[in-house]
Each structure stands twice: as C-alpha cells, then as structure tokens.
CSV table of N, CA, C and O and ligand atoms in Angstrom, one decimal:
chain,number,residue,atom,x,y,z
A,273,UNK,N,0.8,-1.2,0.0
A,273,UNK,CA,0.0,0.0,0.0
A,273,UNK,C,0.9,1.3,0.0
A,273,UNK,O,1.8,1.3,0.8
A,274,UNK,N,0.6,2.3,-0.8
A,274,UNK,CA,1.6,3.5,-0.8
A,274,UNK,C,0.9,4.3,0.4
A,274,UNK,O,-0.2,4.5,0.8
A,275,UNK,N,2.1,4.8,0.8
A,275,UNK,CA,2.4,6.2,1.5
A,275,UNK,C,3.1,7.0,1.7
A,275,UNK,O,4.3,6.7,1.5
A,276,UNK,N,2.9,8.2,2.3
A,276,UNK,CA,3.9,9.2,1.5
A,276,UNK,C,3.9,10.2,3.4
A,276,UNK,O,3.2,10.9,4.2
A,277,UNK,N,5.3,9.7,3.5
A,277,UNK,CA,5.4,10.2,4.7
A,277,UNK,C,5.2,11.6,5.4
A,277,UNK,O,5.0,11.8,6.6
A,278,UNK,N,5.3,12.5,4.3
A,278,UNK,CA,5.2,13.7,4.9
A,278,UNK,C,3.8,14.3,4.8
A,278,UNK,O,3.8,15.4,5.1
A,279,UNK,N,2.4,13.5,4.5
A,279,UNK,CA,1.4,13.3,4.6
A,279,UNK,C,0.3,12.9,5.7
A,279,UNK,O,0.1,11.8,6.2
A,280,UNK,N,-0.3,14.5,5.9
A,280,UNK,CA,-0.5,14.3,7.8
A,280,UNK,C,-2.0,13.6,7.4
A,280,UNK,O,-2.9,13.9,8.3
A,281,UNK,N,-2.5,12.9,6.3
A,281,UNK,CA,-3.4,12.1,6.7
A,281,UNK,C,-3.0,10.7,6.6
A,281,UNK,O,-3.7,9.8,7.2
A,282,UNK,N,-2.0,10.5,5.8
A,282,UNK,CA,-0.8,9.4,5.8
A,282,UNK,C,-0.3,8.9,7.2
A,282,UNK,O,0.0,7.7,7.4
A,283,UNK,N,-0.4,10.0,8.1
A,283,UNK,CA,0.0,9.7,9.7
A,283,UNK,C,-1.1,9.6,10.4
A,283,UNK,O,-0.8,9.2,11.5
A,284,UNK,N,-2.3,9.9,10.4
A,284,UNK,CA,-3.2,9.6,10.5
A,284,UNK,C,-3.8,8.1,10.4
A,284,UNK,O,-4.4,7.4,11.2
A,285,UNK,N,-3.4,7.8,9.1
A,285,UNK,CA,-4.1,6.5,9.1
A,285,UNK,C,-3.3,5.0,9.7
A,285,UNK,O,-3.8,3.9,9.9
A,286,UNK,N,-1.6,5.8,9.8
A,286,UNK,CA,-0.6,4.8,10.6
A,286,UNK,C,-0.7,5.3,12.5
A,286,UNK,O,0.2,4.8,13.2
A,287,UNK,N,-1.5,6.0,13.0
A,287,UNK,CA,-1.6,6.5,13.7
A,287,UNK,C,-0.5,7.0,14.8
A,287,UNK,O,-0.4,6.8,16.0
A,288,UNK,N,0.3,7.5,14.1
A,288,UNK,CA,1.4,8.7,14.5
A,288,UNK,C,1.1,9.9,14.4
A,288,UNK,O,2.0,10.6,13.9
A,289,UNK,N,-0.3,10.8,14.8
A,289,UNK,CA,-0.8,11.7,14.7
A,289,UNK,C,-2.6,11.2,15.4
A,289,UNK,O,-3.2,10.3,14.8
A,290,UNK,N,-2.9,11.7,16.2
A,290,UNK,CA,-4.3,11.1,16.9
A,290,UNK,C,-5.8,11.9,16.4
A,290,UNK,O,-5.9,13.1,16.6
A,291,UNK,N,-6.4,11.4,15.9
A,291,UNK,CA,-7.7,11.6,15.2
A,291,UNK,C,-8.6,10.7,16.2
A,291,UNK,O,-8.4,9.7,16.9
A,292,UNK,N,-10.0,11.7,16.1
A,292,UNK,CA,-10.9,11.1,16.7
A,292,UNK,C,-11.8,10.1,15.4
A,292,UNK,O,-12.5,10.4,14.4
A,293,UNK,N,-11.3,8.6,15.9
A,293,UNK,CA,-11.8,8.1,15.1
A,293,UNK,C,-13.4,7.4,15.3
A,293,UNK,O,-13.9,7.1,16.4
A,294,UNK,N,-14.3,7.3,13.5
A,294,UNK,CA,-15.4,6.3,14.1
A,294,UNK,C,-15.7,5.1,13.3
A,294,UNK,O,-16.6,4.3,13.6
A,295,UNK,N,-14.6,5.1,12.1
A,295,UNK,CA,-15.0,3.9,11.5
A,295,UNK,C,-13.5,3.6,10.9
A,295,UNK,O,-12.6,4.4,10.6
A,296,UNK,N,-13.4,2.2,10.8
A,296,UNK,CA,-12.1,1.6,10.0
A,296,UNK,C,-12.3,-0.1,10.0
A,296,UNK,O,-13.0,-0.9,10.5
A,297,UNK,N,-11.4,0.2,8.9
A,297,UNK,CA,-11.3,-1.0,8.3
A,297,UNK,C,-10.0,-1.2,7.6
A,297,UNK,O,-9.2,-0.3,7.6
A,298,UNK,N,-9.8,-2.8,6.6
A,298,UNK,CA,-8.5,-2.7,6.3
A,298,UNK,C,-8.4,-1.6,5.2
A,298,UNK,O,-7.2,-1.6,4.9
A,299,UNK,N,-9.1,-0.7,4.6
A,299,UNK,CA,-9.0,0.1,3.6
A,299,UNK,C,-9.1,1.8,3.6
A,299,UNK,O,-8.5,2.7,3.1
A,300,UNK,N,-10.2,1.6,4.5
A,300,UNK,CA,-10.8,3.2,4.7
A,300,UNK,C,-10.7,3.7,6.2
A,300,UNK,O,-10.7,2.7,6.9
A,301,UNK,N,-10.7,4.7,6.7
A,301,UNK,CA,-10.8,5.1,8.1
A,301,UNK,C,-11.6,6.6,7.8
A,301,UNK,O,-11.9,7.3,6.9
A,302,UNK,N,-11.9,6.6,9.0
A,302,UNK,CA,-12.9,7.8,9.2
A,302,UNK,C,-12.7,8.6,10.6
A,302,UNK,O,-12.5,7.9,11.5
A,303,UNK,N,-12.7,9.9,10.7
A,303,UNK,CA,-12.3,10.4,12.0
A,303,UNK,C,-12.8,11.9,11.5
A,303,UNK,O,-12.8,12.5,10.4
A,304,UNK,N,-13.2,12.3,12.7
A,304,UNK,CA,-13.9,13.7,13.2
A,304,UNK,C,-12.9,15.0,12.5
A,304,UNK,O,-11.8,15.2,13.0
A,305,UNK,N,-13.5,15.6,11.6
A,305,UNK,CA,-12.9,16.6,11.3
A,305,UNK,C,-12.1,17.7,12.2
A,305,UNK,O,-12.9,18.5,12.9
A,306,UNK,N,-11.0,17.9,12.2
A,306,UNK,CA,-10.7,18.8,13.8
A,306,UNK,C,-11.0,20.6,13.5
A,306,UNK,O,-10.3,21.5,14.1
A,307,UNK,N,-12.2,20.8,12.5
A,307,UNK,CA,-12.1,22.2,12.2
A,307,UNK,C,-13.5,21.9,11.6
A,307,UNK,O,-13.6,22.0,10.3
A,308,UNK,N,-14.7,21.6,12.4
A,308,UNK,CA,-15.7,21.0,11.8
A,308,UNK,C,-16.7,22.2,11.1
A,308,UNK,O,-16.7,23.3,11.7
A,309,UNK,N,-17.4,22.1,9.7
A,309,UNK,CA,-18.4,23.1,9.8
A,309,UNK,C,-19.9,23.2,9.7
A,309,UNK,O,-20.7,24.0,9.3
A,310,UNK,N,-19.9,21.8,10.5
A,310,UNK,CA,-21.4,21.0,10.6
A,310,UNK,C,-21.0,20.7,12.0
A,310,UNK,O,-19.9,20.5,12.5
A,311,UNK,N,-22.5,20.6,12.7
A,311,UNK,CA,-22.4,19.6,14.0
A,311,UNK,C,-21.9,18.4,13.8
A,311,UNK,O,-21.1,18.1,14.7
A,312,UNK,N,-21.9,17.7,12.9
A,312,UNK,CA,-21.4,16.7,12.7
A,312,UNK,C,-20.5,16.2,11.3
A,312,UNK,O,-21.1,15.9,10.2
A,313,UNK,N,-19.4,16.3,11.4
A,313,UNK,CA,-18.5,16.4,9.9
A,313,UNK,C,-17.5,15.7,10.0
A,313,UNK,O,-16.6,16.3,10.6
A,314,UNK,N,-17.2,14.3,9.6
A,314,UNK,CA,-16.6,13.1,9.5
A,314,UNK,C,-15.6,13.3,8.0
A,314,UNK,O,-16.0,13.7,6.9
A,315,UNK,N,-14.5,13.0,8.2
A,315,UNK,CA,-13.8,12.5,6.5
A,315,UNK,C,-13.6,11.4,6.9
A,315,UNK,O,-13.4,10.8,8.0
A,316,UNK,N,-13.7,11.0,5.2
A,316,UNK,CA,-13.7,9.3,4.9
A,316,UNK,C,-12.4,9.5,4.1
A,316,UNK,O,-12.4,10.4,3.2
A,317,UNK,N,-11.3,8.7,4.4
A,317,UNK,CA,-10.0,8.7,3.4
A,317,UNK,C,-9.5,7.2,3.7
A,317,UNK,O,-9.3,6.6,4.8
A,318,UNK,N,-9.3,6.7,1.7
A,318,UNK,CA,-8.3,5.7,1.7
A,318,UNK,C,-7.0,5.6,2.5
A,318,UNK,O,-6.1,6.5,2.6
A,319,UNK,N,-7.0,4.1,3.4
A,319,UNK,CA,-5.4,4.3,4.1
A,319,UNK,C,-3.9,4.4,3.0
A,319,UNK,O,-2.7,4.8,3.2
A,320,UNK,N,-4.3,4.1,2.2
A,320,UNK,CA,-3.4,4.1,0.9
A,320,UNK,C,-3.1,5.4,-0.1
A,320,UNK,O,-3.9,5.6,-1.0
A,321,UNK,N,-2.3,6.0,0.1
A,321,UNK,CA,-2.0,7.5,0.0
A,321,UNK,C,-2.8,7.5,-1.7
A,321,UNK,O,-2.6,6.5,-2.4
A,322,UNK,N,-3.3,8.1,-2.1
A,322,UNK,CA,-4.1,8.8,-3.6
A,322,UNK,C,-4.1,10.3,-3.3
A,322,UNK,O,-5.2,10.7,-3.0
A,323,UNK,N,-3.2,11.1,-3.5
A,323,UNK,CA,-3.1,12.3,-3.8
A,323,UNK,C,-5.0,13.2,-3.8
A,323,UNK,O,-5.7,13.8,-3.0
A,324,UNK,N,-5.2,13.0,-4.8
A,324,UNK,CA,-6.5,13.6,-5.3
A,324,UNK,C,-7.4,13.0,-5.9
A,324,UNK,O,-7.2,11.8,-5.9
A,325,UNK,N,-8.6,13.3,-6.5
A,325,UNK,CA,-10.0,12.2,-6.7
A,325,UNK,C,-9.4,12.5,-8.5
A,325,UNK,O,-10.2,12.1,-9.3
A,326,UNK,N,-8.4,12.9,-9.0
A,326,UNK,CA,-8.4,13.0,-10.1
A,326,UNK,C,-7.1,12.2,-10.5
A,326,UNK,O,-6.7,12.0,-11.6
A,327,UNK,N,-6.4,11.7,-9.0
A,327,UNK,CA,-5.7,10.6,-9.3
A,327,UNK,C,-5.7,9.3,-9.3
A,327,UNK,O,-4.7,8.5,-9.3
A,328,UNK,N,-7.0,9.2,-9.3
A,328,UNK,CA,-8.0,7.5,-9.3
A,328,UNK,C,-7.6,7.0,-10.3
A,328,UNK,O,-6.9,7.7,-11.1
A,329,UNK,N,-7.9,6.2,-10.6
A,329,UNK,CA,-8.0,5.1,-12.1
A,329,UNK,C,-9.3,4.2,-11.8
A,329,UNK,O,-10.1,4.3,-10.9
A,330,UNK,N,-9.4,3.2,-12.8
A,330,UNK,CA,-9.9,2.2,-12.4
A,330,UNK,C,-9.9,1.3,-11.5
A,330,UNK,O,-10.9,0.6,-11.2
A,331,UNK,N,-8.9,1.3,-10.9
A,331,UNK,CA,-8.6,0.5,-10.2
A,331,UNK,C,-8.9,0.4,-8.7
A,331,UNK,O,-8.8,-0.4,-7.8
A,332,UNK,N,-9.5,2.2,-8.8
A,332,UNK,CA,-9.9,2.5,-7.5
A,332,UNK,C,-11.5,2.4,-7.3
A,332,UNK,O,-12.1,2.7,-6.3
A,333,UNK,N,-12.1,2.1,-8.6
A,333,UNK,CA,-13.5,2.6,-8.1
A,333,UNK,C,-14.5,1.7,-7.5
A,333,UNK,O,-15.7,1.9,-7.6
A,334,UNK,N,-14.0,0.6,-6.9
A,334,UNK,CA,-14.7,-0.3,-5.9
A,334,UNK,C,-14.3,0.4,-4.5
A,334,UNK,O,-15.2,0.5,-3.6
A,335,UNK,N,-13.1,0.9,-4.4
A,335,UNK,CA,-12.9,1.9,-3.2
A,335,UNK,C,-14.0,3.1,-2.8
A,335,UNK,O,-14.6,3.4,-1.8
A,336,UNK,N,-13.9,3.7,-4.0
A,336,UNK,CA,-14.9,5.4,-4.5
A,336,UNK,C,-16.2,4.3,-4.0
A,336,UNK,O,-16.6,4.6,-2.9
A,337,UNK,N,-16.5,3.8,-4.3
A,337,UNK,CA,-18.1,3.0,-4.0
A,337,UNK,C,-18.2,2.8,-2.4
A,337,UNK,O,-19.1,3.0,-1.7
A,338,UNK,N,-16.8,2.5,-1.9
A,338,UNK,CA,-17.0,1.9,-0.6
A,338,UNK,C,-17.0,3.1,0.2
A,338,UNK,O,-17.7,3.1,1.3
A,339,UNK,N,-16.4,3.9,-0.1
A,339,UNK,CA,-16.4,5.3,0.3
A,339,UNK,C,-18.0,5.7,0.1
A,339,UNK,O,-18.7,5.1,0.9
A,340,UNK,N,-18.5,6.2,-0.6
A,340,UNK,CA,-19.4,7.3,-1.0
A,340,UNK,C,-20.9,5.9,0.0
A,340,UNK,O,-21.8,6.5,0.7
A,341,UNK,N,-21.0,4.7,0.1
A,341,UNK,CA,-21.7,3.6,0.8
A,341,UNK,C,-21.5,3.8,2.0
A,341,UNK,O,-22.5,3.7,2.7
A,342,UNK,N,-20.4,4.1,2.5
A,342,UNK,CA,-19.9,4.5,3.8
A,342,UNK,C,-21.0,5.6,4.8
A,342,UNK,O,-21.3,5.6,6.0
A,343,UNK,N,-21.3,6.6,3.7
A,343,UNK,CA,-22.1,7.9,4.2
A,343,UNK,C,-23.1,7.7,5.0
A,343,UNK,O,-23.0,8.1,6.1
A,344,UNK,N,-24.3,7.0,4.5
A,344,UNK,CA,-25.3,7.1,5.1
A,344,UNK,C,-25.4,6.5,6.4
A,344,UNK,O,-26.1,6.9,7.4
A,345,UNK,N,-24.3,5.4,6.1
A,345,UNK,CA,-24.4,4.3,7.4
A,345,UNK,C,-23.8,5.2,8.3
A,345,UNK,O,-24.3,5.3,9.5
A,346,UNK,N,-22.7,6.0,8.0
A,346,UNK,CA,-21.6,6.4,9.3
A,346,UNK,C,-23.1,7.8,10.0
A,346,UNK,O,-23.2,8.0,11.3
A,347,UNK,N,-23.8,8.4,9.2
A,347,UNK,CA,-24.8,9.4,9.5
A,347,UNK,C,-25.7,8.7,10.7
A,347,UNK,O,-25.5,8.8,11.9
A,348,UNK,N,-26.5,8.1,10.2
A,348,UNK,CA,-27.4,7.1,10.9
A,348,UNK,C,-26.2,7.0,12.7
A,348,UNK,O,-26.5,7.4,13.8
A,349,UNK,N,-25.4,6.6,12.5
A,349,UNK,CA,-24.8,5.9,13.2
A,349,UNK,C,-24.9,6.9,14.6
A,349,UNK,O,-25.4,6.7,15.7
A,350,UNK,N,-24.1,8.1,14.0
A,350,UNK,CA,-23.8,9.3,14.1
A,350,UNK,C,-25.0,10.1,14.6
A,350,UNK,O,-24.8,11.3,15.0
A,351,UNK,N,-26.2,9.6,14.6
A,351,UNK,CA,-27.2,10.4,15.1
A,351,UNK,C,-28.5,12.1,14.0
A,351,UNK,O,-29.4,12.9,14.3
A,352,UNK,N,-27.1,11.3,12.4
A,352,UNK,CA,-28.1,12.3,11.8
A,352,UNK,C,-29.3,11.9,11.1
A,352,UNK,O,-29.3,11.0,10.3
A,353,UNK,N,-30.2,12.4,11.4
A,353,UNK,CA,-31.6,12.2,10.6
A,353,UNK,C,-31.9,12.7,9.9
A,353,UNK,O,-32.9,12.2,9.3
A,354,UNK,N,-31.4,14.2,9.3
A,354,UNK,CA,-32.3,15.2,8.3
A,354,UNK,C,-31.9,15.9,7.1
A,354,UNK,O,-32.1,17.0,6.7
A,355,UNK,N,-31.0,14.8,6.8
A,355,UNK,CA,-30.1,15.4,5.8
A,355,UNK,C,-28.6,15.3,6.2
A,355,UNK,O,-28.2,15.3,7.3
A,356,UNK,N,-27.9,15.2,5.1
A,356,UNK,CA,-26.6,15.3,5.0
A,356,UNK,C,-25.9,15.8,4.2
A,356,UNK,O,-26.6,16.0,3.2
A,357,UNK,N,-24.4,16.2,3.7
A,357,UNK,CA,-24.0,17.0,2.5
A,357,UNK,C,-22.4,16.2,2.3
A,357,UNK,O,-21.4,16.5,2.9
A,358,UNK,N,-22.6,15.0,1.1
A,358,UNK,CA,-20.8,14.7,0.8
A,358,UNK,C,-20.4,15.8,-0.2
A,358,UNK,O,-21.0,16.5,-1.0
A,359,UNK,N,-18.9,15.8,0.5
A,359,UNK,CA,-18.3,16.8,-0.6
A,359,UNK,C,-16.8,16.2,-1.1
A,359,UNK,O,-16.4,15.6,-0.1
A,360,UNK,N,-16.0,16.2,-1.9
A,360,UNK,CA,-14.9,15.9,-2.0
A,360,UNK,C,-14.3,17.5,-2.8
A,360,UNK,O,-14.7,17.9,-3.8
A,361,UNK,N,-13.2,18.2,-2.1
A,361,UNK,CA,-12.5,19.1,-2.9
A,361,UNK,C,-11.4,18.2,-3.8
A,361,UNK,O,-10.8,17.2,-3.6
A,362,UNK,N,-11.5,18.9,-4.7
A,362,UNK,CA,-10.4,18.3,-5.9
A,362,UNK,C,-9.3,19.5,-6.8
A,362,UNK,O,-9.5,20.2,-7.8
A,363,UNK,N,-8.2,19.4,-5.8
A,363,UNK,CA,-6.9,20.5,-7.3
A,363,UNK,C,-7.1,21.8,-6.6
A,363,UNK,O,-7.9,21.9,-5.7
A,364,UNK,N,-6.5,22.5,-6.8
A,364,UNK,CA,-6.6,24.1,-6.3
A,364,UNK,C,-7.2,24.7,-6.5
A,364,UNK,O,-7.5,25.5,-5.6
A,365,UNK,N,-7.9,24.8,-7.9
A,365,UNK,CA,-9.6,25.8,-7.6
A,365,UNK,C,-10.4,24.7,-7.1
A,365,UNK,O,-11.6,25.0,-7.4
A,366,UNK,N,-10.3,23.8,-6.6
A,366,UNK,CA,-11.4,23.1,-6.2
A,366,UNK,C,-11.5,22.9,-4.5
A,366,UNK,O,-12.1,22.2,-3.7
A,367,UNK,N,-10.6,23.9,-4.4
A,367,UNK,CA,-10.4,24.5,-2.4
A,367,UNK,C,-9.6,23.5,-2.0
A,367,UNK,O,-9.8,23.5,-0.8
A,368,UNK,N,-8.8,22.5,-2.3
A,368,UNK,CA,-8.4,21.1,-1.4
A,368,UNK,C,-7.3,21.5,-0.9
A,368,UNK,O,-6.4,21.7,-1.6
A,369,UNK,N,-7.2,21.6,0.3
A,369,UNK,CA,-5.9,21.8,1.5
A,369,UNK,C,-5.1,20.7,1.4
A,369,UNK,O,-4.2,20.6,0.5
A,370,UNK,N,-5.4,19.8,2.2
A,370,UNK,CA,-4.9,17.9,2.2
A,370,UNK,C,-4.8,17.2,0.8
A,370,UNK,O,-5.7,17.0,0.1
A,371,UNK,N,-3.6,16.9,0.5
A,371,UNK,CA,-3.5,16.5,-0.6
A,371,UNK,C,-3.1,14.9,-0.2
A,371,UNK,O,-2.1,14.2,-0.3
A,372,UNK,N,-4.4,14.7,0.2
A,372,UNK,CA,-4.7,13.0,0.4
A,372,UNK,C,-6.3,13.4,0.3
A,372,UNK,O,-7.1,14.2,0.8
A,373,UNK,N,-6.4,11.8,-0.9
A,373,UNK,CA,-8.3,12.0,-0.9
A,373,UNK,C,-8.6,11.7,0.4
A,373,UNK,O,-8.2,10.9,1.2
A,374,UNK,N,-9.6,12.7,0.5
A,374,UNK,CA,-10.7,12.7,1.4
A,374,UNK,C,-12.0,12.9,1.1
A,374,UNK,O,-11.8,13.0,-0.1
A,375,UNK,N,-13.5,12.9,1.2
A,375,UNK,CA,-14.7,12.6,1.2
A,375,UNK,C,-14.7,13.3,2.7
A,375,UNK,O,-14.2,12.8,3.7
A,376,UNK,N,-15.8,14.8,2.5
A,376,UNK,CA,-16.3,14.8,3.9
A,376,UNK,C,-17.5,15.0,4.2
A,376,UNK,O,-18.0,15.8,3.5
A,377,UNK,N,-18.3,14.5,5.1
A,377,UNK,CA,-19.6,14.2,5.2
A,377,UNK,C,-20.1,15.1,6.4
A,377,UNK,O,-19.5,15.0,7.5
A,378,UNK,N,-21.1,15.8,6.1
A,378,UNK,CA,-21.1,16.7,7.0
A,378,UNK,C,-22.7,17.2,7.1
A,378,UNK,O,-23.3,17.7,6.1
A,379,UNK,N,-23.4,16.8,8.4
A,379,UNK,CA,-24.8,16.7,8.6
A,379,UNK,C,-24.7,17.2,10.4
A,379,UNK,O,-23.7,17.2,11.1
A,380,UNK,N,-26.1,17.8,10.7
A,380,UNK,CA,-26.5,18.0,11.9
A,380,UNK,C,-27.3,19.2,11.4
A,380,UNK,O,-27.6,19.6,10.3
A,381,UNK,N,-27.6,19.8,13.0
A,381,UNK,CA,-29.2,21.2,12.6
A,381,UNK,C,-28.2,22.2,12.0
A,381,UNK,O,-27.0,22.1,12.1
A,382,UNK,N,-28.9,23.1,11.3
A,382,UNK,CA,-28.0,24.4,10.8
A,382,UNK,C,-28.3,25.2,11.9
A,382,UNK,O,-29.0,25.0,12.8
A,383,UNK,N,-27.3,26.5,11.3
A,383,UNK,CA,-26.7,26.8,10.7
A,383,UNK,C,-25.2,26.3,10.8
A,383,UNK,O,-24.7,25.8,11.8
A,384,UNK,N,-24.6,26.4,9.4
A,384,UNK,CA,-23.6,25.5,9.3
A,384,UNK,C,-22.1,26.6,9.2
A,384,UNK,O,-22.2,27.7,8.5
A,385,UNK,N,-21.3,26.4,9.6
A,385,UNK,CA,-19.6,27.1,9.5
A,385,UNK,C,-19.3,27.8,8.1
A,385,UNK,O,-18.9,29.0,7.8
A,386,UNK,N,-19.7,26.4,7.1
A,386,UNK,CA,-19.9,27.2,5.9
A,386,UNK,C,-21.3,26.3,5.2
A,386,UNK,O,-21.9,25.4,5.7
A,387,UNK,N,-21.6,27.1,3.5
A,387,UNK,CA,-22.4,26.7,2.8
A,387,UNK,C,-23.8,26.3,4.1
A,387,UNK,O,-24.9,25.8,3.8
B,649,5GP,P1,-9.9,20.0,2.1
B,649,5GP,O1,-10.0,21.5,2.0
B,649,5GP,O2,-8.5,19.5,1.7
B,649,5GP,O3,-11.0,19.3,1.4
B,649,5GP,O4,-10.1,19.7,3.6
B,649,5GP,C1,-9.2,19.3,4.5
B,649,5GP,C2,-9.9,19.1,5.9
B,649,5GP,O5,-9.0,18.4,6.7
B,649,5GP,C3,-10.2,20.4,6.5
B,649,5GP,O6,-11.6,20.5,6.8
B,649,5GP,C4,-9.4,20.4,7.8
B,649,5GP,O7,-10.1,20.9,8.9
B,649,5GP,C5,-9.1,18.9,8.0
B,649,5GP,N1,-7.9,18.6,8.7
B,649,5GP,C6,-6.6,19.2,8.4
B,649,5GP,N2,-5.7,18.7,9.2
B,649,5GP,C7,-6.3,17.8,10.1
B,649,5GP,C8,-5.9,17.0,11.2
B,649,5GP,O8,-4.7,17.0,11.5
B,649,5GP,N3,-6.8,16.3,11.8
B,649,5GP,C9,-8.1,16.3,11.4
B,649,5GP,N4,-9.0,15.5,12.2
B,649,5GP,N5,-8.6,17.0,10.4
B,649,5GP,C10,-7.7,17.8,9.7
B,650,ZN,ZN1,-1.4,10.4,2.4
C-alpha cells in the first residue's frame, strides 16, 4: 500500500498523529474533522496514499463505491436524521488543502460554518 510520509493524513491513518476516530477497516478510516463546519462532519480517506479524486484510475473505483456507501451508514450511526451533505474538494480551484483524498460528510441542525 503507498504512502507518503510527509502526509498528515498518511500519519493519520498509521496512527502517528491522533484523530478522533469512528470507523475503519483494512482500507478506509474515518475520523472527526478537527475544524468541523457541521455539528457533525466526518472524513472518509483511503489508508493508501491517492493524492487527489483526479488521481483515481480504475482500479480504485470499488474503493470510490465503498467510500461514497460508507455515508449514510456512518450518519445514521452518528445520530443524523435530516439530511446530510458529501463533498470531495479536488486540485486548487477546487479548495483542497490535504492532498490525500478525502470525502467529507457533514450533517447535523443548521446553521452551518460554511455553505
Ligand atoms: P480540504 O480543504 O482539503 O478538502 O479539507 C481538509 C480538511 O482536513 C479540513 O476540513 C481540515 O479541517 C481537516 N484537517 C486538516 N488537518 C487535520 C488534522 O490533523 N486532523 C483532522 N482531524 N482534520 C484535519
Ligand atoms: Zn497520504
């Protein structure tokens, strides 16, 4: 599995850096955004370093499925009932800070931090 050391969601998922986590498995992990702008705002990221959603191939999109399947169940789980909002930023006009995919799922009452 790649990873790219100087990648603080890379340390994250080897856990040499502490996230509040709520789901994992051998592929994906999930932990509490630490700059939330929902009551409740979760990222979903492959443990296997992928730069950006525009550096997928084919090869990833049983992953992209298991991710985006992931949502509803982690909400529910999570206590949201009334809606929820995935977003993935992608590339530099596309706002992305972390340059490890991430998927963030972000539900609870409004008003929300942003959007
Ligand atoms: P992006 O703009 O790349 O889509 O979003 C990156 C997200 O990662 C931001 O919402 C930011 O708050 C979150 N983030 C950045 N560093 C950390 C960290 O060390 N721990 C956690 N839990 N979240 C982080
Ligand atoms: Zn990484």
């Amino acid at each position: 599995m790649k990873h790219d050391p100087n990648c603080i969601f890379c340390k994250i998922a080897a856990g040499q850096i502490p996230a509040k986590k709520v789901y994992e498995d051998d592929e994906l992990l999930v932990f509490h955004d630490i700059n939330p702008w929902a009551p409740v705002h979760v990222l979903v990221i492959p443990k296997e370093h992928v730069a950006t959603l525009a550096d997928t191939g084919p090869e990833h999109e049983a992953l992209l499925g298991r991710m985006l399947a992931l949502a509803p169940k982690l909400m529910r789980e999570l206590g949201v009932s009334n809606g929820f909002r995935v977003v993935v930023n992608n590339g530099p006009d596309g706002g992305q800070e972390v340059y490890h995919l991430h998927m963030h799922v972000m539900g609870g009452p409004r008003p929300w931090a942003k959007g």
